[in-house]
Amino acid sequence: MKQQVFKYLRVYGQISELAIKTLLEYRLNAVVQASFGFVYFAGLFIILQTVFAKTNSLGGWNKAELMVMLGLTSVNWGFIETFYFGNLRRFMMVGVANGTLDSVLTKPVSPQFLISFSQPNMGFVAHPLGLMLFLIYWLWQVEDSITLSSLLSFLVVMIASSIIVYTVFLSYAALAFYLTKSSQTIRALQTLADHAQYPTAIYPFPIFIGLSIVVPIAFIGYFPTVFLFGRGNSLLLSLIVSFAVITYLFSKIIWRISLRRYTSVSS
Amino acid sequence: MTQDGPVISLRNLKKYFKVYKKEPGLLGSVKSLWHREYEEVKAVDDVSFEIQPGEIVGFIGQNGAGKTTTLKVLSGLLYPTSGEVSVLGYNPWDRKAEFQKQFALVMGQKNQLWWDLPAMESFLLNKAIYEVPDTQFKKTLNKLMALLEVEDIVKIQVRKLSLGQRMKCELIAALLHNPKVLFLDEPTIGLDVVMQKVLRDFIKAYNEEFGATIILTSHYMGDVKELCKRAIVIDHGHKIFDGELEQIINRFARNKILSLVLSKKVTHKELQAYGEIREYDYPKATILVPRADAARLAGKILNELEVADVNIEEPTIDAIIRELFLSQSAKRKK
């Protein structure tokens, strides 16, 4: 087990190195991508300042809390985009249709791992890193102090939420085995993910459930922030952890079934 | 580890695909929304064979014959519909890491190298994926680079390499972990004759150096003739021949070729009396005669015509295989 973890870390280290080298091959591209993160950050800041010039709370959250939630969502989404979302999108577009999955399936590494993490978008990393400054600033502005127990439960929820978001997106990626134009699905998910910037609780209940379970965007920022500010309870915590286990097992099963029916493409 | 018995064993392998047929035109597309006619395509139908350690076997067949499908089953990409398959003692579709570390699949039309970086970077990634120790990596890499003479090009961006150079690098990436079994699917496709020869020599050298078992599919008979003693011929999913390449001549060649140099001109009709004229441009003529009658007919020609020279020749393997496929499709049409 330990050996396996080291192996995957070594492989990921090598992949990251190649991704950085690829980024550096195209200097102008690297600069534009890195700048994009800061432009996005500046744009978001201006919009939020405009919104909160008119109101001080939204769905029971005050300005500083909302800013923390927005910051956390954006940081998390930035890391998701950097490390695996682009790979899943690419896999859905060409992985099965072009037969590029063939070379992945013959490697002595989990195919899900290679599909998800084979080409991190290192140029995008400036985006979450920039937003981290925003997050830290607004954490500083929160009036209520964050307790140790809420910090611990926040960490547990963050880990569980990361598993949920990854495994749900990975399960959606398996649609590529069944649909020719599956990339549209992931584009729709990305559009919905934009709604994760707002406290999911402001939406009507059916939409809230949809944003939490069908499209797990509530787990990108909303639920972790709920626990960070001590608004969660042990029932919700255990539900989130159980949901992480369920989505993990579900993605395993769906991939096993999908890989079994993989037909490759003609040469 | 030494392998006792066959390295690759297939028993009654079947791989069927379900494809749907659609009428042409917009109406056909609309109809297919709610009613689809499915057809079962037998890509591989009841194929059995065994391959011993160190063999290089040519897998010959037309497009769509089932060669690549068989290779994909052997490398664990596809689940068979039925049948037993064993490669190095493993079920390929279990996709066990121990198995995957012992084989390589190289497809001439696909690439696994990072496009924007020099090939060396992809080699290092494969080193990590296959957990190749440093010393073994250096030793194998140096050997492979020397065999393929690519010391200089591995430091150039892959997208700037020629097809032949890229194929050499693809081979190195696939062989860095010293696979015991190598599946080569059209490795020389699109390459010029010089590069084809380089790759053939390399495959032969790799087989001798590492004792690897190799299955090779190719449309170029030159690849098969130069590399393989044994050939398996597959047609529409069925195995129609498995044996030494030379046996294909005895088994399937119906004719021999009589090459004549005439001293006196004869008419087409006169020449036709001895066999099927393939070429006639006085004084040279080539005629096809039934194998069993070749010697008798050559004697008859010498007696009846004024001939400066007669040669009895075997048809080329390419021609025999072409004829074999044509006769198979004629049989199917009947």
Coordinates of C-alpha atoms in Angstrom, one line a residue:
Chain A
M1 CA 0.0 0.0 0.0
K2 CA 2.7 2.4 1.1
Q3 CA 4.8 1.4 -2.0
Q4 CA 1.8 2.1 -4.2
V5 CA 1.3 5.6 -2.7
F6 CA 4.9 6.4 -3.3
K7 CA 4.6 5.1 -6.9
Y8 CA 1.6 7.3 -7.6
L9 CA 3.4 10.3 -6.0
R10 CA 6.4 9.7 -8.1
V11 CA 4.3 9.4 -11.3
Y12 CA 2.4 12.5 -10.4
G13 CA 5.6 14.4 -9.6
Q14 CA 6.9 13.5 -13.1
I15 CA 3.6 14.5 -14.7
S16 CA 3.6 17.9 -12.9
E17 CA 7.2 18.4 -14.0
L18 CA 6.3 17.7 -17.6
A19 CA 3.2 20.0 -17.4
I20 CA 5.4 22.9 -16.1
K21 CA 8.0 22.3 -18.8
T22 CA 5.2 22.3 -21.4
L23 CA 3.9 25.6 -20.0
L24 CA 7.4 27.0 -20.2
E25 CA 7.9 25.9 -23.8
Y26 CA 5.3 28.6 -24.7
R27 CA 6.4 31.7 -22.7
L28 CA 3.8 34.1 -24.0
N29 CA 1.0 31.5 -23.4
A30 CA 2.3 31.0 -19.8
V31 CA 2.2 34.8 -19.1
V32 CA -1.3 35.1 -20.5
Q33 CA -2.6 32.2 -18.6
A34 CA -1.0 33.4 -15.3
S35 CA -2.4 36.9 -15.9
F36 CA -5.8 35.5 -16.6
G37 CA -6.0 34.3 -12.9
F38 CA -5.4 37.8 -11.6
V39 CA -7.8 39.4 -14.1
Y40 CA -10.5 37.0 -13.0
F41 CA -9.7 37.8 -9.4
A42 CA -9.9 41.5 -10.0
G43 CA -13.2 41.1 -11.9
L44 CA -14.8 39.0 -9.2
F45 CA -13.7 41.6 -6.5
I46 CA -15.3 44.5 -8.4
I47 CA -18.6 42.6 -9.0
L48 CA -18.8 41.6 -5.3
Q49 CA -18.1 45.1 -4.1
T50 CA -20.9 46.4 -6.3
V51 CA -23.4 43.8 -5.0
F52 CA -22.5 44.5 -1.4
A53 CA -22.7 48.2 -1.8
K54 CA -26.5 47.6 -1.8
T55 CA -26.9 44.9 0.8
N56 CA -25.0 43.5 3.8
S57 CA -26.4 40.0 3.9
L58 CA -27.6 37.2 1.6
G59 CA -29.4 34.1 2.7
G60 CA -28.5 34.7 6.3
W61 CA -24.8 35.2 5.6
N62 CA -23.0 38.5 6.3
K63 CA -20.7 40.1 3.9
A64 CA -17.4 38.8 5.3
E65 CA -18.8 35.2 5.6
L66 CA -20.1 35.3 2.1
M67 CA -16.7 36.6 0.9
V68 CA -15.0 33.7 2.6
M69 CA -17.4 31.3 1.0
L70 CA -16.9 32.8 -2.4
G71 CA -13.2 32.8 -1.9
L72 CA -13.1 29.2 -0.8
T73 CA -15.3 28.2 -3.7
S74 CA -13.2 30.0 -6.2
V75 CA -10.0 28.6 -4.7
N76 CA -11.3 25.1 -4.7
W77 CA -12.7 25.4 -8.2
G78 CA -9.4 26.8 -9.4
F79 CA -7.5 23.8 -8.0
I80 CA -10.1 21.5 -9.6
E81 CA -9.7 23.1 -12.9
T82 CA -5.9 23.1 -12.5
F83 CA -5.5 19.5 -11.5
Y84 CA -8.2 17.4 -13.1
F85 CA -11.3 19.1 -14.6
G86 CA -9.5 19.9 -17.9
N87 CA -8.3 16.3 -18.2
L88 CA -11.8 14.9 -17.6
R89 CA -13.2 17.4 -20.2
R90 CA -10.5 16.3 -22.7
F91 CA -11.3 12.7 -22.0
M92 CA -15.0 13.2 -22.6
M93 CA -14.2 15.0 -25.8
V94 CA -11.6 12.7 -27.4
G95 CA -10.5 9.9 -24.9
V96 CA -13.0 7.3 -26.1
A97 CA -14.0 8.7 -29.5
N98 CA -10.3 8.9 -30.7
G99 CA -9.1 5.8 -29.0
T100 CA -6.5 7.6 -26.9
L101 CA -7.7 5.6 -24.0
D102 CA -6.0 2.6 -25.5
S103 CA -2.5 3.7 -24.4
V104 CA -3.8 4.5 -20.9
L105 CA -5.4 1.1 -20.4
T106 CA -2.1 -0.7 -21.1
K107 CA -0.2 1.1 -18.4
P108 CA 0.4 -0.4 -15.0
V109 CA -1.3 2.6 -13.3
S110 CA -5.0 3.1 -12.5
P111 CA -6.7 4.3 -15.7
Q112 CA -8.9 6.7 -13.7
F113 CA -5.7 8.2 -12.2
L114 CA -4.1 8.8 -15.6
I115 CA -7.3 10.1 -17.1
S116 CA -7.9 12.5 -14.3
F117 CA -4.4 13.8 -13.6
S118 CA -2.3 13.1 -16.7
Q119 CA -2.0 16.8 -17.9
P120 CA -2.5 19.3 -15.1
N121 CA -3.2 22.8 -16.4
M122 CA -0.3 24.5 -14.6
G123 CA -1.0 27.8 -16.3
F124 CA -4.2 28.0 -14.4
V125 CA -2.7 27.6 -10.9
A126 CA -2.1 31.3 -10.7
H127 CA -5.9 31.6 -10.5
P128 CA -6.5 29.8 -7.2
L129 CA -3.3 31.1 -5.7
G130 CA -4.3 34.7 -6.4
L131 CA -7.7 34.0 -4.9
M132 CA -6.1 32.6 -1.8
L133 CA -5.0 36.2 -0.9
F134 CA -8.7 37.2 -1.3
L135 CA -9.8 34.3 1.0
I136 CA -7.1 35.1 3.6
Y137 CA -8.1 38.8 3.6
W138 CA -11.8 38.0 4.2
L139 CA -11.1 35.3 6.8
W140 CA -9.3 38.1 8.7
Q141 CA -12.4 40.3 8.4
V142 CA -14.8 37.7 9.9
E143 CA -16.0 38.9 13.3
D144 CA -16.7 35.6 15.0
S145 CA -13.5 33.6 15.8
I146 CA -13.2 30.2 14.3
T147 CA -13.0 27.5 17.0
L148 CA -10.7 24.5 16.9
S149 CA -13.7 22.0 16.7
S150 CA -15.2 23.9 13.8
L151 CA -11.8 24.0 12.1
L152 CA -11.4 20.2 12.6
S153 CA -14.9 19.5 11.2
F154 CA -14.2 21.9 8.3
L155 CA -11.1 19.8 7.5
V156 CA -13.1 16.6 7.6
V157 CA -15.8 18.1 5.4
M158 CA -13.2 19.5 3.0
I159 CA -11.7 16.0 2.5
A160 CA -15.1 14.4 2.1
S161 CA -16.3 17.2 -0.2
S162 CA -13.1 16.8 -2.3
I163 CA -13.8 13.1 -2.7
I164 CA -17.5 13.8 -3.5
V165 CA -16.7 16.4 -6.2
Y166 CA -14.0 14.4 -7.8
T167 CA -15.9 11.1 -7.8
V168 CA -19.1 12.7 -9.1
F169 CA -17.2 14.4 -11.9
L170 CA -15.3 11.2 -12.6
S171 CA -18.6 9.3 -12.8
Y172 CA -19.9 11.9 -15.3
A173 CA -16.7 11.4 -17.3
A174 CA -17.7 7.8 -17.7
L175 CA -20.6 9.0 -19.9
A176 CA -17.9 9.2 -22.6
F177 CA -18.3 5.5 -23.0
Y178 CA -22.0 5.8 -23.8
L179 CA -22.4 9.2 -25.5
T180 CA -20.6 10.5 -28.5
K181 CA -21.1 14.2 -27.5
S182 CA -20.5 13.7 -23.8
S183 CA -18.4 16.8 -23.6
Q184 CA -21.6 18.9 -23.6
T185 CA -22.4 17.3 -20.2
I186 CA -19.2 18.5 -18.6
R187 CA -19.7 22.0 -20.1
A188 CA -23.1 22.1 -18.5
L189 CA -21.6 21.1 -15.2
Q190 CA -19.0 23.8 -15.5
T191 CA -21.8 26.4 -16.2
L192 CA -23.7 25.2 -13.1
A193 CA -20.5 25.3 -11.1
D194 CA -20.6 29.1 -11.5
H195 CA -23.6 29.1 -9.3
A196 CA -21.4 27.6 -6.5
Q197 CA -20.2 31.1 -5.9
Y198 CA -23.5 31.9 -4.1
P199 CA -24.6 30.3 -0.8
T200 CA -26.5 27.3 -2.1
A201 CA -29.1 27.8 0.7
I202 CA -30.5 30.9 -1.1
Y203 CA -32.0 28.6 -3.8
P204 CA -35.4 26.8 -3.4
F205 CA -35.1 23.4 -1.9
P206 CA -35.3 21.3 -5.1
I207 CA -32.5 23.4 -6.7
F208 CA -30.5 23.1 -3.4
I209 CA -30.8 19.3 -3.6
G210 CA -29.8 19.3 -7.2
L211 CA -26.8 21.5 -6.6
S212 CA -25.8 19.3 -3.7
I213 CA -26.3 15.8 -5.0
V214 CA -26.8 15.7 -8.8
V215 CA -24.2 18.4 -9.5
P216 CA -22.1 18.4 -6.4
I217 CA -21.2 22.1 -6.5
A218 CA -22.5 22.8 -3.0
F219 CA -19.6 20.7 -1.8
I220 CA -17.0 22.9 -3.6
G221 CA -17.5 25.8 -1.1
Y222 CA -20.9 25.9 0.6
F223 CA -20.8 22.9 2.9
P224 CA -17.1 23.4 4.0
T225 CA -17.9 27.1 4.8
V226 CA -21.0 26.0 6.8
F227 CA -18.7 23.9 9.0
L228 CA -15.9 26.5 9.1
F229 CA -18.4 28.9 10.8
G230 CA -19.8 26.3 13.1
R231 CA -23.2 26.2 11.4
G232 CA -23.1 22.4 10.7
N233 CA -24.1 19.6 13.0
S234 CA -22.9 16.0 13.5
L235 CA -25.9 14.6 11.5
L236 CA -24.9 16.7 8.5
L237 CA -21.3 15.8 9.0
S238 CA -22.0 12.1 9.0
L239 CA -24.3 12.5 6.0
I240 CA -21.5 14.2 4.1
V241 CA -18.9 11.6 5.0
S242 CA -21.4 8.8 4.1
F243 CA -22.1 10.5 0.8
A244 CA -18.4 10.6 0.1
V245 CA -18.2 6.8 0.6
I246 CA -21.2 6.3 -1.6
T247 CA -20.0 8.4 -4.5
Y248 CA -16.5 6.8 -4.2
L249 CA -18.0 3.3 -4.5
F250 CA -20.4 4.4 -7.2
S251 CA -17.6 5.8 -9.4
K252 CA -15.6 2.6 -8.9
I253 CA -18.6 0.5 -10.1
I254 CA -19.6 2.7 -13.0
W255 CA -16.0 2.7 -14.3
R256 CA -15.7 -1.0 -13.9
I257 CA -18.9 -1.5 -15.9
S258 CA -17.9 1.1 -18.5
L259 CA -14.4 -0.2 -19.1
R260 CA -15.9 -3.6 -19.6
R261 CA -18.0 -2.4 -22.4
Y262 CA -15.2 -0.3 -24.0
T263 CA -14.9 -1.2 -27.6
S264 CA -12.0 1.0 -28.5
V265 CA -12.0 2.3 -32.1
S266 CA -11.0 0.8 -35.4
S267 CA -7.4 1.5 -36.4
Chain B
M1 CA 11.5 -15.7 -15.2
T2 CA 11.5 -18.3 -17.9
Q3 CA 8.2 -19.2 -19.5
D4 CA 7.4 -22.9 -19.8
G5 CA 5.1 -23.6 -22.6
P6 CA 3.4 -21.0 -24.8
V7 CA 3.7 -17.4 -23.9
I8 CA 0.4 -16.6 -25.6
S9 CA -2.5 -19.0 -25.8
L10 CA -5.9 -18.4 -27.4
R11 CA -8.6 -20.9 -27.4
N12 CA -11.8 -20.4 -29.4
L13 CA -11.5 -16.6 -29.1
K14 CA -14.6 -14.7 -30.2
K15 CA -15.1 -11.0 -30.2
Y16 CA -18.4 -9.8 -31.6
F17 CA -19.5 -6.2 -31.8
K18 CA -23.1 -4.9 -32.2
V19 CA -23.4 -2.2 -34.8
Y20 CA -26.5 -0.5 -36.0
K21 CA -27.5 0.0 -39.6
K22 CA -29.1 3.2 -40.8
E23 CA -30.8 4.0 -44.0
P24 CA -29.1 6.9 -45.9
G25 CA -30.7 10.3 -45.8
L26 CA -32.5 12.5 -43.3
L27 CA -35.5 10.2 -43.2
G28 CA -33.2 7.3 -42.2
S29 CA -31.6 9.4 -39.5
V30 CA -35.1 10.4 -38.1
K31 CA -36.3 6.8 -38.3
S32 CA -33.2 5.6 -36.4
L33 CA -34.2 7.7 -33.5
W34 CA -36.8 5.2 -32.4
H35 CA -36.1 2.1 -34.4
R36 CA -32.6 0.8 -34.9
E37 CA -31.6 -2.3 -36.7
Y38 CA -28.7 -3.9 -35.0
E39 CA -26.2 -6.3 -36.7
E40 CA -23.7 -8.5 -35.0
V41 CA -20.2 -8.1 -36.5
K42 CA -18.0 -11.1 -35.9
A43 CA -14.6 -9.3 -35.7
V44 CA -12.9 -12.4 -34.4
D45 CA -14.6 -15.7 -34.8
D46 CA -13.3 -18.9 -33.1
V47 CA -9.6 -18.2 -33.4
S48 CA -7.1 -20.4 -31.6
F49 CA -3.4 -20.4 -31.6
E50 CA -0.3 -20.6 -29.4
I51 CA 2.9 -18.7 -29.5
Q52 CA 6.1 -19.9 -28.0
P53 CA 8.7 -17.8 -26.1
G54 CA 11.0 -15.8 -28.5
E55 CA 8.9 -16.3 -31.6
I56 CA 8.1 -13.5 -34.0
V57 CA 4.8 -14.2 -35.6
G58 CA 3.3 -12.2 -38.5
F59 CA -0.4 -11.6 -38.3
I60 CA -1.6 -11.1 -41.8
G61 CA -5.0 -10.0 -43.0
Q62 CA -6.9 -7.4 -44.9
N63 CA -8.4 -4.3 -43.4
G64 CA -11.1 -5.4 -40.9
A65 CA -9.9 -9.0 -40.8
G66 CA -9.7 -8.9 -37.0
K67 CA -5.9 -8.5 -36.5
T68 CA -6.1 -5.4 -34.4
T69 CA -9.1 -6.6 -32.4
T70 CA -7.1 -9.8 -31.6
L71 CA -4.1 -7.7 -30.5
K72 CA -6.4 -5.5 -28.4
V73 CA -7.9 -8.6 -26.6
L74 CA -4.4 -9.9 -26.0
S75 CA -3.3 -6.6 -24.5
G76 CA -6.4 -6.4 -22.3
L77 CA -8.1 -3.4 -24.0
L78 CA -11.1 -5.4 -25.0
Y79 CA -13.1 -8.1 -23.3
P80 CA -13.7 -11.1 -25.5
T81 CA -17.2 -12.3 -26.2
S82 CA -16.0 -15.8 -25.4
G83 CA -13.0 -18.0 -25.4
E84 CA -9.9 -18.5 -23.3
V85 CA -6.9 -16.1 -23.5
S86 CA -3.7 -16.3 -21.6
V87 CA -0.7 -14.1 -22.1
L88 CA 2.3 -14.8 -19.8
G89 CA -0.1 -16.8 -17.7
Y90 CA -2.4 -13.9 -17.1
N91 CA -5.9 -13.1 -18.2
P92 CA -5.2 -9.8 -20.1
W93 CA -8.5 -8.1 -19.2
D94 CA -7.8 -8.5 -15.5
R95 CA -5.3 -5.6 -16.3
K96 CA -3.0 -6.6 -13.5
A97 CA 0.0 -4.2 -13.1
E98 CA 2.4 -7.2 -13.0
F99 CA 1.1 -8.3 -16.4
Q100 CA 1.1 -4.8 -17.8
K101 CA 4.8 -4.4 -16.8
Q102 CA 5.7 -7.3 -19.1
F103 CA 4.2 -6.4 -22.4
A104 CA 4.0 -3.4 -24.7
L105 CA 1.5 -2.5 -27.5
V106 CA 2.8 -0.2 -30.2
M107 CA 0.3 1.1 -32.7
G108 CA 1.8 2.7 -35.7
Q109 CA -1.0 5.2 -36.0
K110 CA -1.2 6.3 -32.4
N111 CA 1.3 8.1 -30.2
Q112 CA 1.9 8.2 -26.5
L113 CA 4.7 10.8 -26.4
W114 CA 4.1 14.4 -25.1
W115 CA 3.8 16.4 -28.2
D116 CA 5.3 19.7 -27.0
L117 CA 8.3 18.2 -25.2
P118 CA 11.4 16.2 -26.2
A119 CA 10.8 12.5 -26.3
M120 CA 13.3 12.1 -23.4
E121 CA 10.7 13.6 -21.0
S122 CA 8.1 11.0 -22.0
F123 CA 10.8 8.3 -21.4
L124 CA 11.2 9.6 -17.9
L125 CA 7.5 9.5 -17.3
N126 CA 7.4 5.9 -18.5
K127 CA 10.3 5.1 -16.2
A128 CA 8.1 6.3 -13.2
I129 CA 5.0 4.5 -14.5
Y130 CA 6.8 1.2 -15.1
E131 CA 9.0 1.6 -12.0
V132 CA 12.2 1.0 -13.9
P133 CA 15.2 1.2 -11.7
D134 CA 17.8 3.9 -12.6
T135 CA 20.5 1.6 -13.7
Q136 CA 18.2 -0.5 -15.8
F137 CA 16.7 2.6 -17.3
K138 CA 20.1 4.0 -18.3
K139 CA 21.3 0.7 -19.7
T140 CA 18.2 0.0 -21.7
L141 CA 17.8 3.5 -23.0
N142 CA 21.4 3.7 -24.2
K143 CA 21.1 0.3 -25.9
L144 CA 17.8 1.3 -27.6
M145 CA 19.1 4.7 -28.6
A146 CA 22.2 3.1 -30.1
L147 CA 20.2 0.5 -32.0
L148 CA 18.0 3.2 -33.5
E149 CA 20.6 5.9 -33.7
V150 CA 18.5 8.6 -32.1
E151 CA 20.9 10.1 -29.5
D152 CA 20.4 13.5 -31.0
I153 CA 16.7 13.6 -31.7
V154 CA 15.5 12.6 -28.2
K155 CA 16.2 16.1 -27.1
I156 CA 14.1 17.8 -29.8
Q157 CA 10.4 18.6 -29.3
V158 CA 8.3 15.6 -30.6
R159 CA 6.2 17.7 -32.8
K160 CA 9.2 18.8 -34.7
L161 CA 10.3 15.3 -35.5
S162 CA 9.6 13.4 -38.8
L163 CA 7.2 10.5 -38.7
G164 CA 10.1 8.0 -38.9
Q165 CA 11.9 9.7 -36.0
R166 CA 8.8 9.8 -34.0
M167 CA 8.1 6.1 -34.6
K168 CA 11.6 5.4 -33.3
C169 CA 11.0 7.3 -30.2
E170 CA 7.6 5.6 -29.8
L171 CA 9.3 2.3 -29.9
I172 CA 11.9 3.3 -27.3
A173 CA 9.1 4.6 -25.0
A174 CA 7.3 1.3 -25.3
L175 CA 10.4 -0.8 -24.7
L176 CA 12.1 0.9 -21.8
H177 CA 10.6 -1.6 -19.3
N178 CA 12.0 -4.5 -21.4
P179 CA 8.7 -6.1 -22.2
K180 CA 8.7 -9.9 -22.7
V181 CA 5.8 -9.7 -25.1
L182 CA 5.5 -7.1 -27.8
F183 CA 2.4 -6.4 -29.9
L184 CA 3.3 -4.3 -32.9
D185 CA 0.3 -3.1 -34.9
E186 CA 1.4 -1.7 -38.3
P187 CA 4.7 -0.3 -36.9
T188 CA 6.0 0.8 -40.3
I189 CA 2.8 2.4 -41.6
G190 CA 3.5 5.5 -43.6
L191 CA 7.3 5.2 -43.4
D192 CA 9.6 5.4 -46.4
V193 CA 11.4 2.2 -47.4
V194 CA 14.7 3.2 -45.7
M195 CA 12.9 3.8 -42.4
Q196 CA 11.0 0.6 -42.8
K197 CA 14.2 -1.3 -43.1
V198 CA 15.7 0.5 -40.1
L199 CA 12.7 -0.5 -37.9
R200 CA 12.7 -4.1 -39.2
D201 CA 16.4 -4.5 -38.3
F202 CA 15.7 -3.0 -34.9
I203 CA 12.8 -5.4 -34.2
K204 CA 14.9 -8.3 -35.2
A205 CA 17.8 -7.1 -33.0
Y206 CA 15.4 -6.5 -30.1
N207 CA 14.1 -10.0 -30.4
E208 CA 17.6 -11.5 -30.5
E209 CA 18.9 -9.3 -27.7
F210 CA 16.0 -9.6 -25.2
G211 CA 14.4 -12.8 -26.4
A212 CA 11.0 -11.1 -26.6
T213 CA 8.0 -12.7 -28.1
I214 CA 6.6 -10.5 -30.9
I215 CA 3.3 -10.5 -32.8
L216 CA 3.5 -8.2 -35.7
T217 CA 0.7 -7.0 -38.0
S218 CA 1.5 -5.2 -41.2
H219 CA 0.2 -4.4 -44.6
Y220 CA 3.7 -4.5 -45.9
M221 CA 4.6 -8.1 -46.7
G222 CA 8.2 -7.0 -46.6
D223 CA 7.9 -6.7 -42.8
V224 CA 6.5 -10.1 -42.4
K225 CA 8.9 -11.8 -44.8
E226 CA 11.9 -10.3 -43.3
L227 CA 11.0 -10.8 -39.6
C228 CA 8.7 -13.8 -39.3
K229 CA 9.2 -17.4 -39.8
R230 CA 5.7 -18.1 -38.8
A231 CA 2.6 -16.4 -40.1
I232 CA -1.1 -16.5 -39.1
V233 CA -3.5 -15.5 -41.8
I234 CA -6.8 -14.2 -40.7
D235 CA -9.8 -13.3 -42.9
H236 CA -13.1 -11.9 -41.7
G237 CA -12.4 -13.1 -38.2
H238 CA -11.4 -16.6 -39.2
K239 CA -8.0 -18.1 -39.0
I240 CA -7.3 -19.5 -42.4
F241 CA -3.6 -20.4 -42.1
D242 CA -1.1 -20.9 -39.3
G243 CA 2.3 -22.1 -40.1
E244 CA 5.7 -21.3 -41.6
L245 CA 5.5 -18.5 -44.1
E246 CA 7.0 -20.8 -46.8
Q247 CA 4.2 -23.3 -46.4
I248 CA 1.8 -20.6 -47.6
I249 CA 3.3 -21.2 -51.1
N250 CA 2.8 -25.0 -51.0
R251 CA -0.7 -24.7 -49.5
F252 CA -2.2 -21.9 -51.4
A253 CA -0.2 -21.3 -54.6
R254 CA -2.2 -23.0 -57.3
N255 CA 0.2 -22.0 -60.1
K256 CA 3.8 -21.7 -61.0
I257 CA 5.2 -19.0 -63.3
L258 CA 6.9 -20.0 -66.5
S259 CA 9.2 -17.2 -67.7
L260 CA 10.1 -17.6 -71.4
V261 CA 12.5 -15.9 -73.8
L262 CA 11.3 -16.9 -77.2
S263 CA 13.5 -17.1 -80.3
K264 CA 10.6 -17.0 -82.8
K265 CA 7.5 -14.9 -82.4
V266 CA 4.2 -16.8 -81.7
T267 CA 0.7 -15.6 -81.5
H268 CA -1.2 -15.0 -78.3
K269 CA -3.5 -17.9 -79.1
E270 CA -0.6 -20.3 -79.6
L271 CA 0.9 -19.3 -76.2
Q272 CA -2.5 -19.5 -74.5
A273 CA -2.5 -23.2 -75.3
Y274 CA 0.1 -23.7 -72.5
G275 CA -1.4 -21.6 -69.8
E276 CA -2.8 -18.2 -68.7
I277 CA -0.7 -15.4 -70.2
R278 CA 0.3 -12.9 -67.7
E279 CA 2.6 -10.8 -69.8
Y280 CA 3.7 -11.1 -73.4
D281 CA 6.0 -8.7 -75.0
Y282 CA 8.1 -10.5 -77.6
P283 CA 10.6 -12.0 -76.9
K284 CA 9.7 -12.2 -73.3
A285 CA 6.6 -14.0 -72.0
T286 CA 5.2 -15.0 -68.6
I287 CA 2.5 -17.6 -68.3
L288 CA 0.8 -19.1 -65.3
V289 CA 0.6 -22.9 -65.3
P290 CA -0.9 -25.3 -62.7
R291 CA 1.7 -26.3 -60.2
A292 CA 1.5 -30.0 -60.8
D293 CA 1.9 -29.6 -64.6
A294 CA 4.7 -27.0 -64.5
A295 CA 7.5 -29.4 -65.4
R296 CA 5.5 -31.2 -68.1
L297 CA 4.4 -28.0 -69.7
A298 CA 7.9 -26.5 -69.7
G299 CA 9.1 -29.6 -71.5
K300 CA 6.2 -29.4 -74.0
I301 CA 7.1 -25.7 -74.7
L302 CA 10.7 -26.6 -75.3
N303 CA 9.7 -29.3 -77.8
E304 CA 7.0 -27.3 -79.6
L305 CA 8.3 -23.7 -79.6
E306 CA 11.6 -22.1 -80.4
V307 CA 12.7 -21.0 -77.0
A308 CA 16.0 -19.4 -75.9
D309 CA 15.4 -19.7 -72.2
V310 CA 12.8 -21.2 -69.8
N311 CA 12.5 -20.6 -66.0
I312 CA 10.0 -22.1 -63.6
E313 CA 9.4 -19.8 -60.7
E314 CA 7.3 -19.7 -57.6
P315 CA 4.9 -16.8 -57.3
T316 CA 5.7 -14.3 -54.6
I317 CA 4.1 -14.6 -51.1
D318 CA 2.5 -11.2 -51.7
A319 CA 0.8 -12.5 -54.8
I320 CA -0.3 -15.7 -53.1
I321 CA -1.8 -13.9 -50.2
R322 CA -3.6 -11.4 -52.5
E323 CA -5.0 -14.4 -54.5
L324 CA -5.9 -16.1 -51.2
F325 CA -7.9 -13.1 -50.0
L326 CA -9.6 -12.7 -53.4
S327 CA -10.6 -16.4 -53.5
Q328 CA -12.0 -16.1 -49.9
S329 CA -14.1 -13.1 -50.8
A330 CA -15.3 -14.9 -53.9
K331 CA -16.3 -17.9 -51.8
R332 CA -18.2 -15.6 -49.4
K333 CA -20.1 -14.0 -52.2
K334 CA -21.2 -17.4 -53.5

